[in-house]
């Protein structure tokens, strides 16, 4: 191929090598056996791809200058259709000969009574017949600039044909023969041949299966060998004692009984800590289900056995909040005063002091942001790491904490985000999972309402009556990277609006957002947590984990702009005390159908897992909780974490059987698997698209 086309292929589609081209799979297949008659095209079926067979009876340039287009008329015995090309028409012009018969495919549309087709694919009937095609032809993703140099979908198809002739004898197998036979998979060569040039629909689906399986199998081998490495070595700290700190705290310092779920999870954790293996446990539970308390008790177990703990939170605010509540809960216990907080904004002198007390072992629990990962943070004897709201930390960041002691500390990862199973199996596939599926008793379910602008005055009245009862209120504005400037403007306007509607001295209103200095944020949070301010106007900063039990109302502005899981997270900021709590979703008047569905789901249910399932449905094969980013980070070419759950489960079971017998994949028959495993590395870090 010439240099110009080659370099366009690289810049437009990232195709640089033969392998890249080979892995550029069709995204759908044309059924070349099905030919429509032009007269059959109606406005109803116009949206889908069709293939037509007819003769070109005329062509002409229409319009002037930049609006110029090439128009050709295709006719069969039932009617006529106009074929249109805008811009860069020279290659199309060359292909189209008046009087010849063509097979044409594309999406028809209607302007008035006449059907037309923009940028169709076409091929002479002669050429089609000479190729002896079985009927299914791959359609390849391309771009406008590639199309302009003749690399249309069909151009790419021809390229694949040429390539395949040259390399088909050189396709190396990537799976061991015994796996292929046992699970009746196509060979790699058969799979590649059939994904590009399917000889039947059955073989096409087996080809897709084989290629998806290979990817997901590689991912699982990688993740499960991390886990196998952990469980084959007896390298976990042994915590046999339930000592005084734990007992005293449990019996004398918790003002409520633990829920059944909390007790069960603590037992699971205890079992890990006495197994001799390193614990790597994911603790899932809805917001407010009491995960932090479980974490604290786990850290007290560590302390009872002579080990320090650290607790890592994704934001400065959260870290300080955790510190405040842990320090408060430990008042009057032997651990009082042996907790510290370290973040990026800790002043040099204080930092030096904390680092020294951590190294000497005086600090039992060190709480902080990812500043804790830094090398200068050294412990006397770190035995337990708790990671809160971990979706911001990746596998590698976690692994870095392992090096802070001679043996890896135990790890407890907490999340309130219900994670689809497929994602959990890939991102956290090396973790064991505990679930808190029970809320503390006495919680009143949060009442959720959806209001439109016209009712804003009523909303203010309601807010005032809640404040009169002594309650506090969050007002939250969306903040999205793409529209950050405008979002900030809305936030400032909203704040002005609120202080006018809720004037001093009767009402005190605070604000918190990402552009504020850390001290100011901490101060704003403190004024609200201490009950000084009645209202806190905020961005999604308050999304994760902030705990102010007296806040019983959350107003979410432009609620239609938030995703379901974000809305649910935000709602979890209230309903933490014994008062009736409310979540008010404010939206514009005209909502898309999806936005309407999200908001009414919020009104109907408080169940996070139910909402995450609905989220999956609404977004379809799209992106749920980072499944797409994770897939990309894993460099999956064909498998999808949101739709290939079954293949993933299958791959996981097989991978774990193999690793049980050969944990290092060192047996000769598993030589290929070692290479496969190394190709798929766990993603580093997933950003959930929230900013704070
Ligand atoms: P999470 O971290 O899961 O969001 P927290 O641990 O912050 O939840 O708990 C939320 C609130 O519920 C806290 O104020 C906590 O003191 C309280 N809480 C925790 N466990 C219980 C329980 N078993 N009974 C009553 N209240 C509880
Ligand atoms: Mg929490």
XYZ file of C-alpha atoms and ligand atoms in Angstrom:
720
model
C 0.000 0.000 0.000
C 1.225 3.495 -0.763
C 2.705 5.668 1.921
C -0.159 8.147 2.002
C -2.829 5.550 2.632
C -0.632 3.729 5.114
C -0.067 6.825 7.193
C -3.756 7.708 7.075
C -4.595 4.204 8.323
C -2.251 4.794 11.239
C -3.591 8.204 12.216
C -7.259 7.507 11.580
C -7.635 3.965 12.933
C -4.356 3.293 14.716
C -3.544 0.509 12.264
C 0.233 0.336 11.918
C 1.097 -3.324 11.616
C -0.209 -6.422 9.937
C -1.480 -7.561 13.317
C -3.361 -4.282 13.822
C -5.093 -4.740 10.497
C -5.867 -8.371 11.228
C -7.479 -7.356 14.519
C -9.615 -4.702 12.892
C -12.700 -6.912 12.855
C -15.942 -6.201 10.987
C -18.568 -4.601 13.197
C -21.382 -6.162 11.245
C -22.008 -8.291 8.160
C -23.948 -7.577 5.037
C -26.212 -10.331 3.926
C -25.319 -10.349 0.265
C -27.934 -12.964 -0.525
C -30.781 -10.661 0.389
C -31.536 -8.154 -2.321
C -34.399 -5.685 -2.019
C -36.352 -4.260 -4.898
C -36.313 -0.488 -5.011
C -40.107 -0.461 -4.872
C -39.994 -2.278 -1.528
C -38.283 0.635 0.201
C -40.742 2.490 2.349
C -40.415 5.114 5.021
C -40.849 2.351 7.622
C -37.910 0.199 6.585
C -35.792 3.144 5.497
C -33.695 3.279 8.658
C -31.991 -0.078 8.190
C -29.295 -1.199 5.779
C -30.492 -2.729 2.541
C -28.883 -4.104 -0.560
C -30.276 -3.223 -3.973
C -29.522 -4.490 -7.450
C -30.048 -2.161 -10.382
C -28.643 -0.230 -13.291
C -27.237 3.300 -13.150
C -29.289 5.308 -15.612
C -27.738 8.706 -15.129
C -25.295 10.743 -13.109
C -24.706 14.450 -12.656
C -23.142 17.050 -10.401
C -25.739 19.127 -8.596
C -25.329 22.331 -6.627
C -22.487 24.846 -6.517
C -19.119 25.195 -4.798
C -18.825 23.537 -1.389
C -22.392 22.350 -1.538
C -21.743 20.473 -4.747
C -22.699 16.815 -4.723
C -22.539 13.880 -7.086
C -25.899 12.314 -7.792
C -26.563 9.064 -9.631
C -29.864 7.372 -10.341
C -30.219 3.644 -9.798
C -33.187 1.873 -11.355
C -34.728 -1.577 -11.355
C -38.067 -2.697 -12.724
C -39.899 -1.460 -9.609
C -38.552 2.062 -9.207
C -35.655 4.468 -8.872
C -33.476 5.731 -6.056
C -30.995 8.584 -5.934
C -27.438 7.840 -4.790
C -25.608 10.837 -3.341
C -21.998 11.663 -2.545
C -21.001 14.906 -0.859
C -17.452 16.249 -1.308
C -14.406 14.296 -2.468
C -16.383 12.552 -5.139
C -13.621 11.738 -7.588
C -13.229 8.093 -6.635
C -16.991 7.579 -6.694
C -17.246 9.313 -10.005
C -14.618 6.955 -11.447
C -16.492 3.874 -10.198
C -19.888 4.732 -11.523
C -20.591 3.983 -15.125
C -23.918 4.828 -16.631
C -25.582 1.759 -18.104
C -23.851 -0.816 -15.847
C -25.472 -3.083 -13.311
C -24.481 -2.738 -9.626
C -25.111 -4.135 -6.184
C -25.584 -1.155 -3.913
C -25.901 -1.143 -0.156
C -26.535 1.498 2.443
C -29.208 3.162 4.518
C -32.013 4.659 2.445
C -33.793 7.804 3.557
C -36.570 9.966 2.266
C -36.760 13.607 1.368
C -40.312 14.022 0.284
C -41.594 11.107 -1.794
C -38.254 10.161 -3.326
C -35.889 7.658 -1.743
C -32.172 8.311 -1.676
C -29.027 6.819 -0.236
C -26.053 8.854 0.961
C -22.528 7.451 0.467
C -23.596 3.891 -0.402
C -21.185 1.036 -0.970
C -21.316 -0.306 -4.470
C -19.828 -3.007 -6.623
C -20.527 -4.212 -10.138
C -22.622 -7.348 -10.363
C -19.909 -8.945 -12.524
C -17.298 -8.475 -9.843
C -19.583 -9.758 -7.119
C -20.381 -12.931 -9.066
C -16.736 -13.571 -9.923
C -15.862 -13.621 -6.242
C -18.105 -16.527 -5.364
C -19.005 -14.985 -1.996
C -21.119 -17.107 0.342
C -23.385 -14.232 1.200
C -21.916 -12.666 4.340
C -19.542 -9.818 3.882
C -17.812 -7.951 6.677
C -18.449 -4.255 7.086
C -15.472 -2.418 8.537
C -15.308 0.763 10.535
C -13.686 3.525 8.526
C -13.546 7.324 8.543
C -14.295 10.113 6.127
C -10.655 10.799 5.393
C -9.996 7.138 4.662
C -13.061 6.987 2.460
C -11.649 9.887 0.466
C -8.624 7.791 -0.530
C -10.713 4.771 -1.445
C -10.446 2.998 1.913
C -14.167 2.637 2.269
C -15.505 -0.262 4.220
C -15.237 -2.264 1.038
C -11.716 -1.014 0.396
C -10.742 -2.311 3.820
C -12.447 -5.581 3.034
C -10.325 -6.004 -0.117
C -7.246 -5.181 1.905
C -8.162 -7.917 4.385
C -8.590 -10.380 1.489
C -5.110 -9.596 0.164
C -3.576 -9.739 3.617
C -5.188 -13.028 4.480
C -3.821 -14.753 1.381
C -0.329 -13.794 2.488
C -0.481 -14.611 6.163
C -2.951 -17.423 6.596
C -0.155 -20.009 6.754
C 1.614 -18.058 9.484
C -1.071 -17.704 12.147
C 0.305 -19.056 15.422
C -1.942 -20.724 17.974
C -2.269 -18.967 21.346
C -4.181 -21.607 23.305
C -2.915 -25.077 24.269
C -4.319 -27.934 22.214
C -5.960 -29.518 25.249
C -7.995 -26.378 25.946
C -9.091 -26.128 22.315
C -10.183 -29.755 22.251
C -11.780 -29.874 25.652
C -13.957 -26.810 24.995
C -14.480 -27.426 21.322
C -13.040 -24.091 20.240
C -12.035 -23.066 16.746
C -8.299 -22.835 16.148
C -6.940 -19.323 16.039
C -6.557 -19.509 12.294
C -10.118 -20.735 11.745
C -11.408 -18.053 14.069
C -9.593 -15.223 12.297
C -10.594 -16.529 8.901
C -14.233 -16.753 9.874
C -14.475 -13.442 11.585
C -13.327 -11.708 8.423
C -14.789 -14.096 5.851
C -17.468 -16.189 7.538
C -18.326 -19.336 5.652
C -21.574 -19.668 7.615
C -23.393 -17.864 10.415
C -22.588 -20.800 12.730
C -18.873 -20.537 12.077
C -19.037 -16.801 12.510
C -20.505 -17.119 15.969
C -17.944 -19.752 16.930
C -15.210 -17.452 15.655
C -16.489 -14.580 17.769
C -16.755 -16.877 20.770
C -13.218 -18.150 20.375
C -11.742 -14.641 20.093
C -13.719 -13.246 23.016
C -12.902 -16.295 25.086
C -9.206 -15.894 24.415
C -9.210 -12.292 25.635
C -11.252 -12.865 28.760
C -9.332 -16.039 29.534
C -6.076 -14.085 29.322
C -7.450 -11.449 31.699
C -8.613 -14.056 34.189
C -5.336 -15.962 34.071
C -3.570 -12.717 34.945
C -5.853 -11.801 37.809
C -6.229 -15.286 39.222
C -2.522 -15.906 39.234
C -2.125 -12.858 41.453
C -4.663 -14.465 43.745
C -3.041 -17.893 43.472
C 0.316 -16.356 44.361
C -1.279 -14.930 47.468
C -2.970 -18.084 48.636
C -0.173 -20.539 47.934
C 2.296 -18.625 50.066
C 1.643 -18.516 53.772
C 2.814 -14.948 53.979
C -0.035 -13.241 55.809
C 0.336 -11.746 59.245
C -1.321 -13.903 61.859
C -3.765 -12.051 64.152
C -4.933 -14.649 66.661
C -5.927 -12.287 69.466
C -9.211 -10.568 70.074
C -7.807 -8.244 72.647
C -8.699 -5.452 74.968
C -9.063 -2.646 72.463
C -11.559 -4.577 70.377
C -13.491 -5.935 73.345
C -13.655 -2.639 75.194
C -14.796 -0.831 72.056
C -17.349 -3.492 71.195
C -18.886 -3.702 74.657
C -18.574 -0.145 75.912
C -18.296 2.317 73.065
C -20.814 1.428 70.363
C -24.164 2.964 71.247
C -26.135 0.518 69.092
C -26.168 -3.215 68.341
C -24.279 -4.312 65.219
C -26.452 -5.492 62.377
C -26.407 -9.193 61.495
C -24.561 -8.353 58.295
C -21.882 -6.410 60.149
C -21.338 -9.342 62.509
C -21.128 -11.808 59.635
C -18.586 -9.683 57.770
C -16.478 -9.299 60.898
C -16.419 -13.100 61.179
C -15.304 -13.415 57.564
C -12.544 -10.930 58.201
C -11.493 -12.705 61.391
C -11.225 -15.950 59.450
C -8.896 -14.267 56.946
C -6.747 -12.808 59.690
C -6.183 -16.173 61.284
C -5.676 -18.125 58.064
C -1.991 -17.349 57.606
C -2.730 -15.916 54.153
C -2.773 -12.257 53.297
C -6.324 -10.907 53.327
C -7.504 -9.107 50.184
C -11.152 -8.503 50.756
C -13.682 -6.265 49.055
C -16.408 -4.995 51.362
C -19.481 -3.935 49.448
C -22.424 -2.223 51.088
C -24.848 0.542 50.333
C -24.116 4.019 51.652
C -24.861 4.197 55.345
C -24.806 0.432 55.857
C -22.027 0.745 58.406
C -18.869 -0.229 56.529
C -16.683 2.330 58.256
C -17.507 0.887 61.625
C -16.525 -2.585 60.447
C -13.263 -1.158 59.142
C -12.525 0.525 62.438
C -13.122 -2.697 64.369
C -10.833 -4.518 61.958
C -8.110 -1.953 62.632
C -8.600 -2.442 66.370
C -8.023 -6.178 65.864
C -4.751 -5.331 64.167
C -3.772 -3.076 67.064
C -4.612 -5.817 69.564
C -2.101 -8.009 67.743
C 0.629 -5.384 67.761
C 0.167 -4.001 64.266
C -0.540 -0.534 62.891
C -3.226 0.250 60.315
C -3.716 2.856 57.702
C -6.906 3.967 56.027
C -6.846 5.592 52.623
C -9.649 7.784 51.249
C -9.963 9.254 47.762
C -10.337 12.899 48.792
C -8.987 15.205 51.421
C -12.447 15.961 52.796
C -13.232 12.309 53.225
C -9.944 11.586 54.892
C -10.535 14.385 57.402
C -14.097 13.267 57.944
C -12.972 9.704 58.647
C -10.339 11.012 60.989
C -12.871 13.114 62.895
C -15.299 10.250 63.322
C -12.669 7.624 64.166
C -11.043 9.959 66.707
C -14.459 10.630 68.229
C -15.420 6.965 68.432
C -12.133 6.081 70.092
C -12.556 8.657 72.847
C -12.251 6.998 76.204
C -10.553 3.878 74.800
C -6.883 3.010 75.138
C -6.415 4.073 71.525
C -7.512 7.646 72.183
C -4.992 10.096 70.716
C -3.210 7.400 68.709
C -4.915 8.300 65.442
C -3.517 10.798 62.923
C -4.455 12.230 59.555
C -2.039 12.919 56.715
C -2.927 14.551 53.411
C -1.267 16.585 50.686
C -1.999 19.773 52.563
C -0.646 18.763 55.955
C 1.870 21.449 57.005
C 5.537 20.500 57.012
C 6.022 20.634 60.735
C 2.923 18.621 61.528
C 3.827 16.151 58.813
C 7.265 15.637 60.268
C 5.704 14.966 63.643
C 3.157 12.511 62.271
C 5.772 10.669 60.218
C 7.958 10.318 63.303
C 5.098 9.058 65.462
C 4.094 6.619 62.736
C 7.600 5.266 62.417
C 7.890 4.858 66.182
C 4.616 2.948 66.350
C 2.858 5.486 68.516
C 0.259 6.137 65.840
C -1.963 3.060 65.684
C -4.214 4.261 62.897
C -2.996 6.602 60.168
C -5.751 8.035 57.990
C -5.116 9.930 54.770
C -5.316 10.366 51.026
C -2.994 8.711 48.524
C -0.261 10.775 50.215
C -0.014 7.613 52.336
C 1.520 5.731 49.422
C 4.575 7.997 49.297
C 7.842 6.369 50.224
C 8.549 8.720 53.117
C 5.552 7.310 54.979
C 7.163 4.499 56.979
C 5.565 2.400 59.669
C 7.045 0.570 62.572
C 4.839 -2.419 61.816
C 2.034 -1.956 59.310
C -0.385 -4.882 59.362
C -3.679 -3.631 57.949
C -4.640 -1.347 55.085
C -8.194 -0.112 54.601
C -9.044 1.544 51.293
C -12.307 3.454 51.200
C -14.364 4.069 48.076
C -11.620 2.338 46.242
C -12.822 2.831 42.712
C -10.271 5.581 42.385
C -7.369 3.339 43.241
C -6.003 0.744 40.887
C -4.451 -2.652 41.393
C -0.950 -1.252 41.122
C -1.527 1.472 43.674
C -2.836 -1.142 46.048
C 0.227 -3.270 45.424
C 2.472 -0.362 46.392
C 1.128 -0.464 49.924
C 2.244 -4.048 50.218
C 5.853 -2.973 50.286
C 5.508 -0.979 53.475
C 6.354 -3.911 55.675
C 8.512 -7.012 55.395
C 5.359 -8.965 54.556
C 2.324 -7.583 52.741
C -0.281 -6.153 55.144
C -3.877 -7.352 55.070
C -6.070 -5.307 52.764
C -9.716 -4.371 53.131
C -11.245 -2.449 50.255
C -14.605 -0.757 50.848
C -17.043 0.416 48.238
C -20.593 1.676 48.218
C -20.847 1.482 44.445
C -22.750 -1.603 43.416
C -20.396 -3.092 40.848
C -21.679 -5.237 38.004
C -20.400 -8.766 38.428
C -18.344 -8.755 35.250
C -16.466 -5.689 36.354
C -15.950 -7.030 39.840
C -14.493 -10.214 38.368
C -11.951 -8.327 36.305
C -11.073 -5.279 38.339
C -11.297 -6.923 41.730
C -11.078 -10.510 40.558
C -8.156 -11.063 42.874
C -10.238 -10.094 45.912
C -12.623 -12.066 48.106
C -15.962 -10.357 48.529
C -18.088 -9.591 51.610
C -21.418 -7.842 51.350
C -23.300 -5.811 53.962
C -26.835 -6.249 52.737
C -28.721 -4.964 55.742
C -29.287 -1.426 56.979
C -29.053 -0.507 60.667
C -32.417 -0.789 62.378
C -34.559 2.274 62.887
C -33.599 4.011 59.666
C -36.586 5.613 58.005
C -36.485 5.157 54.228
C -35.627 8.424 52.496
C -38.562 10.043 50.711
C -37.657 11.158 47.216
C -39.544 13.718 45.121
C -39.021 15.032 41.643
C -39.915 18.721 41.165
C -39.780 21.047 38.212
C -38.855 24.720 38.211
C -42.399 26.027 38.693
C -42.439 24.568 42.207
C -39.246 26.251 43.428
C -41.086 28.582 45.818
C -42.790 25.611 47.428
C -39.364 24.002 47.737
C -38.057 27.037 49.615
C -41.042 26.905 51.938
C -40.352 23.242 52.637
C -36.670 23.903 53.288
C -37.565 26.635 55.766
C -39.931 24.377 57.668
C -37.224 21.679 57.924
C -34.671 24.219 59.121
C -37.209 25.384 61.710
C -37.220 21.797 63.017
C -33.450 22.059 63.446
C -32.442 20.089 60.370
C -29.727 20.867 57.846
C -29.817 20.814 54.070
C -27.446 20.063 51.211
C -28.001 21.768 47.856
C -25.928 20.063 45.158
C -24.969 21.281 41.694
C -23.581 19.132 38.886
C -19.986 19.684 37.895
C -18.749 18.013 34.771
C -15.348 18.505 33.210
C -16.690 19.299 29.750
C -18.841 22.172 30.970
C -16.878 23.182 34.018
C -16.964 26.980 33.499
C -20.696 27.051 32.941
C -21.300 24.672 35.836
C -19.365 26.914 38.189
C -21.411 29.860 36.992
C -24.594 27.937 37.807
C -23.229 27.086 41.208
C -22.372 30.733 41.992
C -25.747 31.923 40.685
C -27.474 29.248 42.721
C -25.563 30.295 45.807
C -26.571 33.960 45.318
C -30.117 32.878 44.853
C -30.093 30.845 48.062
C -28.609 33.583 50.230
C -31.306 35.920 48.981
C -34.041 33.431 49.739
C -32.432 32.449 53.059
C -31.041 35.711 54.434
C -28.917 36.345 57.493
C -29.244 36.498 60.432
C -31.986 33.906 60.449
C -30.229 31.536 58.037
C -26.589 30.670 57.604
C -25.467 29.301 54.256
C -22.066 27.836 53.382
C -20.536 26.662 50.124
C -17.964 24.074 49.144
C -16.420 23.233 45.788
C -13.281 21.906 44.169
C -11.640 25.260 43.445
C -11.457 26.203 47.120
C -8.229 25.844 49.070
C -8.148 22.669 51.189
C -8.300 24.703 54.452
C -11.404 26.513 53.230
C -13.034 23.250 52.257
C -12.266 21.767 55.652
C -13.631 24.892 57.332
C -16.851 24.841 55.304
C -17.319 21.148 56.094
C -16.658 21.794 59.755
C -19.192 24.644 59.988
C -21.795 22.388 58.478
C -20.900 19.276 60.472
C -21.059 21.286 63.699
C -24.481 22.579 62.825
C -23.470 26.238 62.508
C -24.616 26.481 58.893
C -28.154 25.476 57.960
C -27.495 24.997 54.279
C -24.447 23.762 52.409
C -24.314 24.566 48.716
C -21.932 22.105 47.089
C -20.699 20.414 43.978
C -20.517 16.642 43.803
C -17.603 16.996 46.225
C -19.916 15.734 48.927
C -20.718 12.687 46.902
C -18.523 10.197 48.642
C -18.833 9.271 52.239
C -19.437 12.553 54.039
C -21.369 11.905 57.215
C -23.525 14.580 58.873
C -26.393 12.724 60.600
C -28.368 15.915 61.239
C -28.549 16.722 57.523
C -31.928 15.376 56.513
C -32.629 17.055 53.178
C -30.651 16.973 49.977
C -31.723 19.076 47.008
C -30.104 17.986 43.752
C -30.165 20.699 41.088
C -30.259 19.742 37.383
C -30.755 16.193 38.544
C -31.303 15.047 34.968
C -27.608 15.578 34.340
C -26.466 13.025 36.896
C -26.178 9.311 36.303
C -28.269 6.934 38.376
C -25.467 5.653 40.532
C -24.298 9.187 41.247
C -27.820 10.242 42.242
C -28.022 7.285 44.551
C -24.647 8.074 46.102
C -25.725 11.656 46.682
C -28.974 10.614 48.257
C -26.970 8.504 50.679
C -25.681 11.730 52.262
C -28.990 11.979 54.107
C -31.001 9.397 56.010
C -28.158 8.786 58.443
C -29.968 9.864 61.579
C -33.303 8.887 63.060
C -35.248 11.771 61.443
C -37.326 11.442 58.312
C -35.061 12.437 55.422
C -35.861 13.807 51.985
C -34.213 13.892 48.607
C -35.547 16.495 46.197
C -34.626 16.135 42.539
C -34.940 19.423 40.666
C -34.992 19.254 36.889
C -35.848 21.211 33.769
C -39.236 20.808 32.147
C -38.263 18.878 29.045
C -36.547 15.621 29.842
C -35.234 12.898 27.583
C -36.899 9.548 28.024
C -33.833 8.142 29.779
C -33.616 11.071 32.170
C -37.294 10.655 32.975
C -36.698 6.947 33.637
C -33.732 7.663 35.919
C -35.578 10.223 38.004
C -38.693 8.125 38.401
C -36.579 5.119 39.397
C -35.039 7.278 42.109
C -38.492 8.258 43.322
C -39.634 4.638 43.358
C -36.804 2.793 45.078
C -34.029 3.197 47.638
C -32.325 -0.051 46.702
C -28.854 0.552 45.270
C -28.510 -2.837 43.605
C -31.870 -2.526 41.934
C -30.845 0.902 40.656
C -27.541 -0.415 39.334
C -29.386 -3.073 37.363
C -31.682 -0.481 35.883
C -28.622 1.609 35.088
C -27.212 -1.327 33.161
C -30.447 -1.646 31.217
C -30.770 2.043 30.424
C -27.222 2.336 29.251
C -27.389 -0.965 27.416
C -24.089 -2.177 26.090
C -22.644 1.220 26.896
C -20.752 2.198 29.917
C -21.753 1.100 33.373
C -19.553 2.026 36.270
C -16.492 2.129 34.144
C -16.949 -1.182 32.345
C -16.023 0.412 29.062
C -12.963 2.202 30.359
C -11.845 -0.990 32.026
C -12.283 -2.902 28.784
C -10.206 -0.330 26.976
C -7.597 -0.259 29.673
C -7.358 -4.035 29.326
C -7.027 -3.592 25.565
C -9.933 -5.872 24.863
C -10.489 -5.880 21.118
C -13.658 -7.846 20.853
C -14.972 -8.893 24.245
C -17.113 -6.483 26.238
C -17.273 -6.465 30.009
C -20.881 -5.330 29.932
C -22.288 -7.943 27.561
C -20.005 -10.977 27.689
C -20.578 -11.921 31.301
C -21.244 -15.564 30.502
C -18.093 -16.072 28.483
C -16.215 -14.308 31.255
C -17.578 -16.689 33.899
C -16.703 -19.659 31.719
C -13.180 -18.344 31.152
C -12.775 -17.692 34.853
C -13.745 -21.209 35.876
C -11.361 -22.771 33.372
C -8.536 -20.418 34.325
C -8.948 -21.224 37.980
C -8.942 -25.012 37.339
C -5.731 -24.721 35.391
C -4.056 -22.507 37.988
C -5.020 -24.890 40.765
C -2.901 -27.583 39.155
C -0.190 -25.338 37.793
C -0.089 -22.025 39.718
C 3.039 -20.772 37.986
C 1.968 -22.047 34.545
C 5.325 -23.750 34.356
C 4.230 -27.089 32.896
C 5.175 -27.544 29.225
C 1.540 -27.866 28.099
C 0.814 -24.435 29.584
C 3.696 -22.637 27.913
C 1.299 -20.689 25.665
C -0.811 -19.629 28.630
C 2.099 -17.919 30.292
C 2.442 -15.719 27.215
C -1.300 -15.113 27.041
C -1.451 -14.081 30.676
C 1.306 -11.558 30.229
C -0.507 -9.918 27.342
C -3.410 -8.794 29.523
C -2.431 -6.690 32.480
C -4.908 -5.435 35.026
C -5.945 -1.831 34.444
C -4.156 0.693 36.518
C -6.821 3.039 37.714
C -10.352 3.781 36.759
C -11.690 7.306 36.802
C -15.419 7.364 37.227
C -15.817 10.688 35.547
C -16.587 12.578 38.724
C -14.500 15.508 39.696
C -14.292 17.066 43.073
P -20.894 3.562 55.326
O -19.419 3.758 55.509
O -21.261 2.172 54.956
O -21.512 4.576 54.417
P -20.968 4.309 58.048
O -20.093 3.283 58.666
O -20.407 5.661 57.791
O -21.588 3.755 56.716
O -22.286 4.393 58.935
C -23.270 5.347 58.693
C -23.867 5.790 59.987
O -24.556 4.705 60.598
C -22.832 6.258 60.992
O -23.320 7.394 61.627
C -22.676 5.074 61.924
O -22.313 5.479 63.227
C -24.072 4.475 61.929
N -24.096 3.018 62.165
C -23.186 2.114 61.763
N -23.539 0.870 62.159
C -24.731 0.990 62.816
C -25.623 0.065 63.475
N -25.362 -1.247 63.506
N -26.740 0.567 64.037
C -27.005 1.893 63.987
N -26.219 2.807 63.418
C -25.089 2.370 62.817
Mg -18.604 5.493 54.049
